[in-house]
PDB file of C-alpha atoms in Angstrom:
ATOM      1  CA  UNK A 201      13.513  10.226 -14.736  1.00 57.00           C
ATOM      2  CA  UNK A 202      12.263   7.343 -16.673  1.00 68.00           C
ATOM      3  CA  UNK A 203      14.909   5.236 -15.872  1.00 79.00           C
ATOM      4  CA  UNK A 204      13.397   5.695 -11.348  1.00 83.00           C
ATOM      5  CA  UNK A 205       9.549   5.137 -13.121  1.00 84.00           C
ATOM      6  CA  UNK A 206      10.950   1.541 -13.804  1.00 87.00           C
ATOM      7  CA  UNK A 207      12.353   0.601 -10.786  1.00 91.00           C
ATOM      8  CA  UNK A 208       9.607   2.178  -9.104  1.00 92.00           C
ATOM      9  CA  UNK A 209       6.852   0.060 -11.476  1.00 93.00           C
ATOM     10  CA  UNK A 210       9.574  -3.359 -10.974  1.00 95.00           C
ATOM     11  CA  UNK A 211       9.210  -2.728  -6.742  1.00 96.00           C
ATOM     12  CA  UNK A 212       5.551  -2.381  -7.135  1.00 97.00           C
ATOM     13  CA  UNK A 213       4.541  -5.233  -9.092  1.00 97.00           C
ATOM     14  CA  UNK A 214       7.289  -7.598  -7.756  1.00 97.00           C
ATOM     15  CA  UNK A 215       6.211  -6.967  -4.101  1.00 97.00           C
ATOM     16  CA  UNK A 216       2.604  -7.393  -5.195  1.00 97.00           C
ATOM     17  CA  UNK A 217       2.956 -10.699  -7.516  1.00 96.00           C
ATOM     18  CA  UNK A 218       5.973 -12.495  -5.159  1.00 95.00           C
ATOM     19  CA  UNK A 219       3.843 -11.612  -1.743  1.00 96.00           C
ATOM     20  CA  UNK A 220       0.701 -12.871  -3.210  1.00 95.00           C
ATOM     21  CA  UNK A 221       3.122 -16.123  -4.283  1.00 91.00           C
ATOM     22  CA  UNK A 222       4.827 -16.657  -0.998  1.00 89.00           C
ATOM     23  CA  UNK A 223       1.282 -16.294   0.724  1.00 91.00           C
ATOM     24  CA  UNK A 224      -0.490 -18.215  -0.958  1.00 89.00           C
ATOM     25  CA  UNK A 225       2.270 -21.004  -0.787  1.00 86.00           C
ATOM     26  CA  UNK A 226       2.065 -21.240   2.843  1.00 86.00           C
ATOM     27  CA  UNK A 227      -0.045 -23.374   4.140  1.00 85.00           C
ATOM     28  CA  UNK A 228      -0.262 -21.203   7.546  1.00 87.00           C
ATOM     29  CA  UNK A 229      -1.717 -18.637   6.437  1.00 90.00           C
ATOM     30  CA  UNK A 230      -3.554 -20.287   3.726  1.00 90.00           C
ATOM     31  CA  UNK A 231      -5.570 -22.236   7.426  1.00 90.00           C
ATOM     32  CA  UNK A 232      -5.757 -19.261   9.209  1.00 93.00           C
ATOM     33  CA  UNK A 233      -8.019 -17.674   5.617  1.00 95.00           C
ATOM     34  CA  UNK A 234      -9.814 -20.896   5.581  1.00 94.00           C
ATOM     35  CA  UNK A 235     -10.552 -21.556   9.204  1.00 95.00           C
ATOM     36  CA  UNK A 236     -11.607 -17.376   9.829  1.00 96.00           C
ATOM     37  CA  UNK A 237     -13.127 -16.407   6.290  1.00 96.00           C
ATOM     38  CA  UNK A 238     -16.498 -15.435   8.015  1.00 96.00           C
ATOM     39  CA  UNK A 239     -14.679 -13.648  10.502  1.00 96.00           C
ATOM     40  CA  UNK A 240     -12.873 -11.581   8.083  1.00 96.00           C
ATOM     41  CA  UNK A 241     -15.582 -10.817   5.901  1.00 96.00           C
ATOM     42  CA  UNK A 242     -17.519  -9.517   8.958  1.00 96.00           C
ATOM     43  CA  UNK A 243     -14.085  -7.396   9.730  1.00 96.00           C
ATOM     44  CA  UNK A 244     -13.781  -6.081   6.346  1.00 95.00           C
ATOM     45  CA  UNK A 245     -17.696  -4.898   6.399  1.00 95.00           C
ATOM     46  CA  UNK A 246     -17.037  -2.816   9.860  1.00 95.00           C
ATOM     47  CA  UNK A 247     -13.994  -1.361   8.697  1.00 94.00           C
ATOM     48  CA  UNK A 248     -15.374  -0.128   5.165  1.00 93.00           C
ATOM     49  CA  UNK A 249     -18.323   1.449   7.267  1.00 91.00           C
ATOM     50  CA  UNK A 250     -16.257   3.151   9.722  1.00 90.00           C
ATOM     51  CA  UNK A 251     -13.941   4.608   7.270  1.00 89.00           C
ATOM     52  CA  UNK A 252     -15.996   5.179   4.845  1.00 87.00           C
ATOM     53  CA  UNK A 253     -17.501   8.974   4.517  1.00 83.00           C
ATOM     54  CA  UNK A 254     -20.665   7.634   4.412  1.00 78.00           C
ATOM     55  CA  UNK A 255     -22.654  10.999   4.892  1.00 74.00           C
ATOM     56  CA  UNK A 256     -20.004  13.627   3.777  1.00 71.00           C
ATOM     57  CA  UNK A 257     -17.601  13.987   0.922  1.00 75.00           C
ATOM     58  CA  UNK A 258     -14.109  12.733   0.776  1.00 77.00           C
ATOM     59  CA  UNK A 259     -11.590  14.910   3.051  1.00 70.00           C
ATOM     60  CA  UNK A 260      -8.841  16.163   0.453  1.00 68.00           C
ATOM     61  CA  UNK A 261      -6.476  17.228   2.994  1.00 63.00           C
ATOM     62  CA  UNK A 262      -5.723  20.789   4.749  1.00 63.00           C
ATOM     63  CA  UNK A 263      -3.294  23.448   2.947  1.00 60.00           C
ATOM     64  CA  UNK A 264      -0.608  21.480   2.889  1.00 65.00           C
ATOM     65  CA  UNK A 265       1.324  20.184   0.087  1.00 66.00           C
ATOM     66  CA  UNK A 266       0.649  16.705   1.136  1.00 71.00           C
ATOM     67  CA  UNK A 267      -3.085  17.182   0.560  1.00 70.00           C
ATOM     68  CA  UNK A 268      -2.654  17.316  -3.506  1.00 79.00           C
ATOM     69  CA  UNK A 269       1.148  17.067  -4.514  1.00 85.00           C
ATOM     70  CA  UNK A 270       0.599  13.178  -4.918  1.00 88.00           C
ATOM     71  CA  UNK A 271      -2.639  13.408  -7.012  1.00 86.00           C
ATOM     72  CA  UNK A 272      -0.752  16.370  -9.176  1.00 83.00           C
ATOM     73  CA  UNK A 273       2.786  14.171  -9.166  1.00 85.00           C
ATOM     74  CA  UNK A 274       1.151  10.979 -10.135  1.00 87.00           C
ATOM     75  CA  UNK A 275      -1.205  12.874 -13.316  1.00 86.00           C
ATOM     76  CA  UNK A 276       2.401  14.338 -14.246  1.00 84.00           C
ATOM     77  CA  UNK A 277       4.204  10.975 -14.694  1.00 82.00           C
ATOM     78  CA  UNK A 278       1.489  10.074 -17.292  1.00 80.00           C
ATOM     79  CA  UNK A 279       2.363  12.933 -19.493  1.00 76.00           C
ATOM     80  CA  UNK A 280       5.963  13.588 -18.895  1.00 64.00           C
ATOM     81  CA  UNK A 281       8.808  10.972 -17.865  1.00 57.00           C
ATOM     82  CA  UNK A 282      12.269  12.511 -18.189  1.00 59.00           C
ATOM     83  CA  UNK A 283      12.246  15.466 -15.644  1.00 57.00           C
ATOM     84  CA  UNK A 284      15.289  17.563 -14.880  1.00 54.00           C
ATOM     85  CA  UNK A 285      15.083  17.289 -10.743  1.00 51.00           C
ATOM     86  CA  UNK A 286      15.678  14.497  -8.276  1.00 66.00           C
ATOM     87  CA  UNK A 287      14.124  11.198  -9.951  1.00 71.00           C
ATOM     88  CA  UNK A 288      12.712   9.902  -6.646  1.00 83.00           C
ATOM     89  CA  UNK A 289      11.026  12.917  -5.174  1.00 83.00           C
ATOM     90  CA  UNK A 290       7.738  13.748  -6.393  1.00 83.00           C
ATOM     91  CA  UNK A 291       7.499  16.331  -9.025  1.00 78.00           C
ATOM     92  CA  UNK A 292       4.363  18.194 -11.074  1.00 77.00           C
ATOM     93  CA  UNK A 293       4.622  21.111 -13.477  1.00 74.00           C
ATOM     94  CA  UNK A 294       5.086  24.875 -12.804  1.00 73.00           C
ATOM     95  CA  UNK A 295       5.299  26.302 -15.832  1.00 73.00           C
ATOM     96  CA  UNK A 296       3.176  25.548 -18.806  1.00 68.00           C
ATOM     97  CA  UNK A 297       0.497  22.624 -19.246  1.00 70.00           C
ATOM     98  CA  UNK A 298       1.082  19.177 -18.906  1.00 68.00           C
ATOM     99  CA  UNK A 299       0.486  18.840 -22.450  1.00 69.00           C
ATOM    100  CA  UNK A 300       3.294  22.010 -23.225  1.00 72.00           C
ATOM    101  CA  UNK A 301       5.446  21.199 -20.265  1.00 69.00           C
ATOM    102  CA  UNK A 302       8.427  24.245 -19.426  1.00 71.00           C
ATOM    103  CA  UNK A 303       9.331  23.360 -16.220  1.00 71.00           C
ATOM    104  CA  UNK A 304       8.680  21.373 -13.040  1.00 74.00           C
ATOM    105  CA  UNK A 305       9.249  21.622  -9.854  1.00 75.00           C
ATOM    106  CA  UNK A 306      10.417  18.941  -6.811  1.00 77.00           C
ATOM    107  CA  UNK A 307       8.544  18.670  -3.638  1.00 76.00           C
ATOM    108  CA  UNK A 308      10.989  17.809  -1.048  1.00 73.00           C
ATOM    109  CA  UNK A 309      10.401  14.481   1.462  1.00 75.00           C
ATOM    110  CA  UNK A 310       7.579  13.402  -0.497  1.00 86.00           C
ATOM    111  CA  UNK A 311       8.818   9.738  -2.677  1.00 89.00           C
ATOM    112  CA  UNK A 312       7.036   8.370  -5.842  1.00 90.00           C
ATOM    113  CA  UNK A 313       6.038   5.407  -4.540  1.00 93.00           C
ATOM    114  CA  UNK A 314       2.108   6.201  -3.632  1.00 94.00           C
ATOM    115  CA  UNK A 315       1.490   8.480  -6.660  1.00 92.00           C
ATOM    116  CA  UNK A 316       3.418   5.822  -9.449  1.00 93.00           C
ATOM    117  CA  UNK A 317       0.384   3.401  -7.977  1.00 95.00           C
ATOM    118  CA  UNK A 318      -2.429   6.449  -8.792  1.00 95.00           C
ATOM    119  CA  UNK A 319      -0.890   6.809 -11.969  1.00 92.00           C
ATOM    120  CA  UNK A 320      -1.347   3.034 -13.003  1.00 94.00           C
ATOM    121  CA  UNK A 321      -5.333   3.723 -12.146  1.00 95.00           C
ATOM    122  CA  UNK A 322      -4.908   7.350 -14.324  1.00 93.00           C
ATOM    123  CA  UNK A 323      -4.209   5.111 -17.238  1.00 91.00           C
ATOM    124  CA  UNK A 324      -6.659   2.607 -16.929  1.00 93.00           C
ATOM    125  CA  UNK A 325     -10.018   4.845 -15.760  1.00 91.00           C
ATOM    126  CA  UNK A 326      -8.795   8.339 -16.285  1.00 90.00           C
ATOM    127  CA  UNK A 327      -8.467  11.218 -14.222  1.00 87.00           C
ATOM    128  CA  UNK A 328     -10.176  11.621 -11.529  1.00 87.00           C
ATOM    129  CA  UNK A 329      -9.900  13.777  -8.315  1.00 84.00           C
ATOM    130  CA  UNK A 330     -11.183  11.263  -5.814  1.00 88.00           C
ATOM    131  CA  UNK A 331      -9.125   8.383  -7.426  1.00 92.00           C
ATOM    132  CA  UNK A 332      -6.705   8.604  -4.740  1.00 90.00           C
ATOM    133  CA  UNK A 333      -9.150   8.873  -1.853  1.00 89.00           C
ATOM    134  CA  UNK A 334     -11.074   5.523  -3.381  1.00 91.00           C
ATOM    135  CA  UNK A 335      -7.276   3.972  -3.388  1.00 93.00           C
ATOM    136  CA  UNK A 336      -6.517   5.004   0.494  1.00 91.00           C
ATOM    137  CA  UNK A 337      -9.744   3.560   1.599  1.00 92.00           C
ATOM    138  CA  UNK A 338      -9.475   0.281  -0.016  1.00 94.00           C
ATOM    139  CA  UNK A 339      -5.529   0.012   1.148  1.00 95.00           C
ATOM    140  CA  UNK A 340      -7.125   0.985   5.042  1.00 94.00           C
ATOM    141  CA  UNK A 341      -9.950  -1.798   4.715  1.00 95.00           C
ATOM    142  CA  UNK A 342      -7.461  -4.401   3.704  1.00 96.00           C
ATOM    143  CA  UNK A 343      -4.970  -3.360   5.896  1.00 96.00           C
ATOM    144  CA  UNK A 344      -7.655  -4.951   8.123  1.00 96.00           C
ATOM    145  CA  UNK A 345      -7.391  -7.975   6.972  1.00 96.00           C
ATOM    146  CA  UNK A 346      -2.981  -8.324   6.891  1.00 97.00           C
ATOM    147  CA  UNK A 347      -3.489  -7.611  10.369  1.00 97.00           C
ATOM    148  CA  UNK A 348      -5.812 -10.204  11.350  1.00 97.00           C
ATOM    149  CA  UNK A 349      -3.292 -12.520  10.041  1.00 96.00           C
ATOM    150  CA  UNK A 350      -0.147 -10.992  11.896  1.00 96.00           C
ATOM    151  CA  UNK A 351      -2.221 -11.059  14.435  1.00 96.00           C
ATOM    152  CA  UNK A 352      -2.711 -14.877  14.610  1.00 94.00           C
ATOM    153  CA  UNK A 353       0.801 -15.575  13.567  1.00 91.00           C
ATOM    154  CA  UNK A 354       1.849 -13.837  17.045  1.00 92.00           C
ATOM    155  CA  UNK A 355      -0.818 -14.330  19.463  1.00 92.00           C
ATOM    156  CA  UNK A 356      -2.595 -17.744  17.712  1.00 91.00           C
ATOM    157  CA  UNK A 357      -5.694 -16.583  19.390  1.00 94.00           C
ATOM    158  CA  UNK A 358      -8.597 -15.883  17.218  1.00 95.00           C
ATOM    159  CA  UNK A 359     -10.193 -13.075  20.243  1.00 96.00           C
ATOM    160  CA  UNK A 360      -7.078 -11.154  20.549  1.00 96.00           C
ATOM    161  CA  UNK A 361      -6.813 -11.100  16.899  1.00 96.00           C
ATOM    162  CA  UNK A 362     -10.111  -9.920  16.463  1.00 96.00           C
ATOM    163  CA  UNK A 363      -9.514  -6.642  19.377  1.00 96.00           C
ATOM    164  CA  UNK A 364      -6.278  -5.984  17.418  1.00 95.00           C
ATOM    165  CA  UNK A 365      -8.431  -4.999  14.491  1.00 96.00           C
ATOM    166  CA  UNK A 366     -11.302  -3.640  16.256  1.00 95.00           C
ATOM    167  CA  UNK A 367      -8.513  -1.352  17.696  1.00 93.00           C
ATOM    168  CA  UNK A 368      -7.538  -0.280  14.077  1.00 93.00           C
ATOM    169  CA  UNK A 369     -10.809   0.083  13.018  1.00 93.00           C
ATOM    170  CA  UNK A 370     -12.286   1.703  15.706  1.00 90.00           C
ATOM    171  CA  UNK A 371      -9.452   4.481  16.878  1.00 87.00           C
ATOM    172  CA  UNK A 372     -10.130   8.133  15.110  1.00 85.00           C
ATOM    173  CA  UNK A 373      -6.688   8.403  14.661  1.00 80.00           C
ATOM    174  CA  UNK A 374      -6.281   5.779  11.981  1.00 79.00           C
ATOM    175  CA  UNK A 375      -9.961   6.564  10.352  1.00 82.00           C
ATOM    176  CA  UNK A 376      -8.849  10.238   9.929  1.00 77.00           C
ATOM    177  CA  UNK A 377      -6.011   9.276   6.965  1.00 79.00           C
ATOM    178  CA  UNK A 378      -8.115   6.630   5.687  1.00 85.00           C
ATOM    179  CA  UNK A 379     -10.441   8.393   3.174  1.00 82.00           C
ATOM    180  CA  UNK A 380      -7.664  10.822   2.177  1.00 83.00           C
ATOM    181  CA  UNK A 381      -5.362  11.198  -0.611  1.00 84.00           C
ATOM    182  CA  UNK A 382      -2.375  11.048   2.098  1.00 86.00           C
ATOM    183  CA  UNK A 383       0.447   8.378   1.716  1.00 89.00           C
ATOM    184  CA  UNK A 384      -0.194   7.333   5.479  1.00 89.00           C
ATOM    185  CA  UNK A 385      -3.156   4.465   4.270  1.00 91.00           C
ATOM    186  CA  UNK A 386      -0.408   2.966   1.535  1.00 94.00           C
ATOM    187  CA  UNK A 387       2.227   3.027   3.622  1.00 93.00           C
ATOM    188  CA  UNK A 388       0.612   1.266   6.386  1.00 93.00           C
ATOM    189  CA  UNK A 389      -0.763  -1.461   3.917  1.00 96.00           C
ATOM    190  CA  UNK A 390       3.160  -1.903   2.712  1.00 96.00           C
ATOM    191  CA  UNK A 391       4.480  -2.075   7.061  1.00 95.00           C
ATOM    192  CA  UNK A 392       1.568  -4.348   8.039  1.00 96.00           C
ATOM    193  CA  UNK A 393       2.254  -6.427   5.021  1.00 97.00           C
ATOM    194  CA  UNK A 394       6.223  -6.718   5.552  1.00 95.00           C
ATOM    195  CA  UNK A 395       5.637  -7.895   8.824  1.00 95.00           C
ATOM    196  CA  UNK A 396       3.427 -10.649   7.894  1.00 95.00           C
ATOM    197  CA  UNK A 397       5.818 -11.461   5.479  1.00 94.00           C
ATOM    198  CA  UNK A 398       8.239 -11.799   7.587  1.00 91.00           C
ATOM    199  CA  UNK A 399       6.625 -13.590  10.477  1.00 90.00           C
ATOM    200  CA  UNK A 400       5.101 -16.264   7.916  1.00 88.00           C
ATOM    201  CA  UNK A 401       8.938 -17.136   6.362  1.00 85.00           C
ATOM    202  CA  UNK A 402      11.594 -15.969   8.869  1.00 78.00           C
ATOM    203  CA  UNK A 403      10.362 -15.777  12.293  1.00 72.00           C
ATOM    204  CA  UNK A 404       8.063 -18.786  11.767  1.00 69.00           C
ATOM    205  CA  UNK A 405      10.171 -20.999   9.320  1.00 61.00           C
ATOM    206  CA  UNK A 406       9.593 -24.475   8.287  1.00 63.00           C
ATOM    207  CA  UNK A 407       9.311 -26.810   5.483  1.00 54.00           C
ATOM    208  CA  UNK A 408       6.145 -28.059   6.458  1.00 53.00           C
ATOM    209  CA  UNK A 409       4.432 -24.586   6.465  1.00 65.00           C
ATOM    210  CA  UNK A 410       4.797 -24.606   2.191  1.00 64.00           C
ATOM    211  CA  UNK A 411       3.260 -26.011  -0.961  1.00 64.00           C
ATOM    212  CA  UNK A 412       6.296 -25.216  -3.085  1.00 66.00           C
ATOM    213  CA  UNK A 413       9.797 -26.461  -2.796  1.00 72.00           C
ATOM    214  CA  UNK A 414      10.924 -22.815  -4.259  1.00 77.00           C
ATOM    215  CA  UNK A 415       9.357 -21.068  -1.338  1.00 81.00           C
ATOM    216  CA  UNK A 416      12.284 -19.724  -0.068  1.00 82.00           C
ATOM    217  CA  UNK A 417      13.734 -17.892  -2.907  1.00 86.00           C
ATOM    218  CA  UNK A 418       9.846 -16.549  -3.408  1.00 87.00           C
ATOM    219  CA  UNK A 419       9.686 -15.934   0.083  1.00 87.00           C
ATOM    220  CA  UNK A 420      13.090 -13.953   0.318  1.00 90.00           C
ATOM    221  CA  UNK A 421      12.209 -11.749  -3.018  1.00 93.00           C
ATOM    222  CA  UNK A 422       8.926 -11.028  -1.290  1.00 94.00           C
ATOM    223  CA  UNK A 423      10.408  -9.603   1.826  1.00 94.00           C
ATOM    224  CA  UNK A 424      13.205  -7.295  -0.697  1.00 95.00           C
ATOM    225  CA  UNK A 425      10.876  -6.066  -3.221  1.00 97.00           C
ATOM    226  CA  UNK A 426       8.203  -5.149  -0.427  1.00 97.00           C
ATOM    227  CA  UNK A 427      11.137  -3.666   1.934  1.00 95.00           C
ATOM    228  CA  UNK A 428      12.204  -1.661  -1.149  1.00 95.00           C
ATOM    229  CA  UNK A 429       8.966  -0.167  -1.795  1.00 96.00           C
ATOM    230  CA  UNK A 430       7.869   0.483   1.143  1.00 94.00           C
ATOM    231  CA  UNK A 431      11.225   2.878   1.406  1.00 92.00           C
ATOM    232  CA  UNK A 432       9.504   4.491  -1.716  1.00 93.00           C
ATOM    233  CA  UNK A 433       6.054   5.712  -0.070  1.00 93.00           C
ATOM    234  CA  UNK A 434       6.478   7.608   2.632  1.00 83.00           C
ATOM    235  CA  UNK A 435      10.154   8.882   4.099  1.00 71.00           C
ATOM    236  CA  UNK A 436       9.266   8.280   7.550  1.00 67.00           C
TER     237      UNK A 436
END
């Protein structure tokens, strides 16, 4: 399974390095930052306060799979890489420890997109149960803030931009993943984020719009390596 780890880890950091490139390149969006930075910072301080469990501890999920098989798939990729079952499903041990691993086992509809991501933050701060929770809450504040700027790309209207968000922020619905170790908060980051990319290069093109005359090759491997993750968090 090593060999899906890579392409996994090559999806991840080429969505995250070319999206930040292409955004940052286009003058667009780069205004709309510039021009509503107050705006967003006020956006960013709601949304962390009504997401945030504030008075309670995180919410870990019901008895589901869903509610742990991420953290447990994601601490298994640090300790064991070449498993004998489906290389893009998630998988943890059965049998054993994850230090004397005898077998594993594949949990069906569930991709290793969000768990390969908590395993990065395993390996730099360690394990830690609520790891994944911090992760979803951070990815559901600055979803906030992707879709203030899809938003204004559609509507150019900095009111109806700001309802959008209040909308997000504000219905129970969204706020109930949030704070959890679900995939729902990362995969809505990756959709929100695909659609700004594509509204800032293909539905709104233009020379004019970029800094760099090798926007559209950036742009372009943006949009694949962020539509190819995004396959590889959640199935739906």
């Amino acid at each position: 399974m090593f060999y899906s780890l890579i392409i996994t880890g090559s999806l991840f950091f080429g969505s995250a390095i070319f999206s930040i490139i292409s955004l940052v390149n286009n003058k667009h969006i780069v205004q709309i930052v510039a021009t509503h930075w107050k705006r967003l910072i006020i956006i960013l301080a709601v949304a962390f306060l009504f997401k945030c469990p504030l008075n309670t501890s995180f919410f870990h999920g019901l008895e589901y799979e869903d509610a742990y098989v991420y953290k447990a798939s994601a601490r298994f990729f640090n300790y064991k890489k070449d498993f004998d079952v489906d290389p893009f499903l998630t998988t943890s041990c059965t049998t054993g420890s994850f230090n004397n691993y005898k077998s594993s086992i594949t949990y069906s509809g569930h991709v290793i997109g969000y768990p390969y991501i908590i395993s990065l933050v395993y390996l730099i701060a360690g394990y830690h149960p609520n790891i994944a929770n911090y992760l979803s809450l951070g990815f559901s504040v600055f979803t906030v803030v992707l879709l203030f700027l899809v938003a204004q790309l559609i509507f150019n209207n900095k009111t109806l931009s700001t309802i959008s968000c209040i909308v997000f922020i504000s219905v129970p619905v969204f706020n109930l993943f949030s704070s959890t170790s679900l995939s729902e908060p990362t995969s809505s980051l990756y959709i929100t984020l695909a659609l700004l990319l594509y509204l800032a290069f293909v539905h709104y093109p233009g020379e004019a719009r970029y800094y760099n005359r090798f926007h559209k090759p950036l742009s372009w491997t943006a949009i694949l390596f962020t539509f190819l993750f995004m396959v590889l968090i959640k199935r739906e």
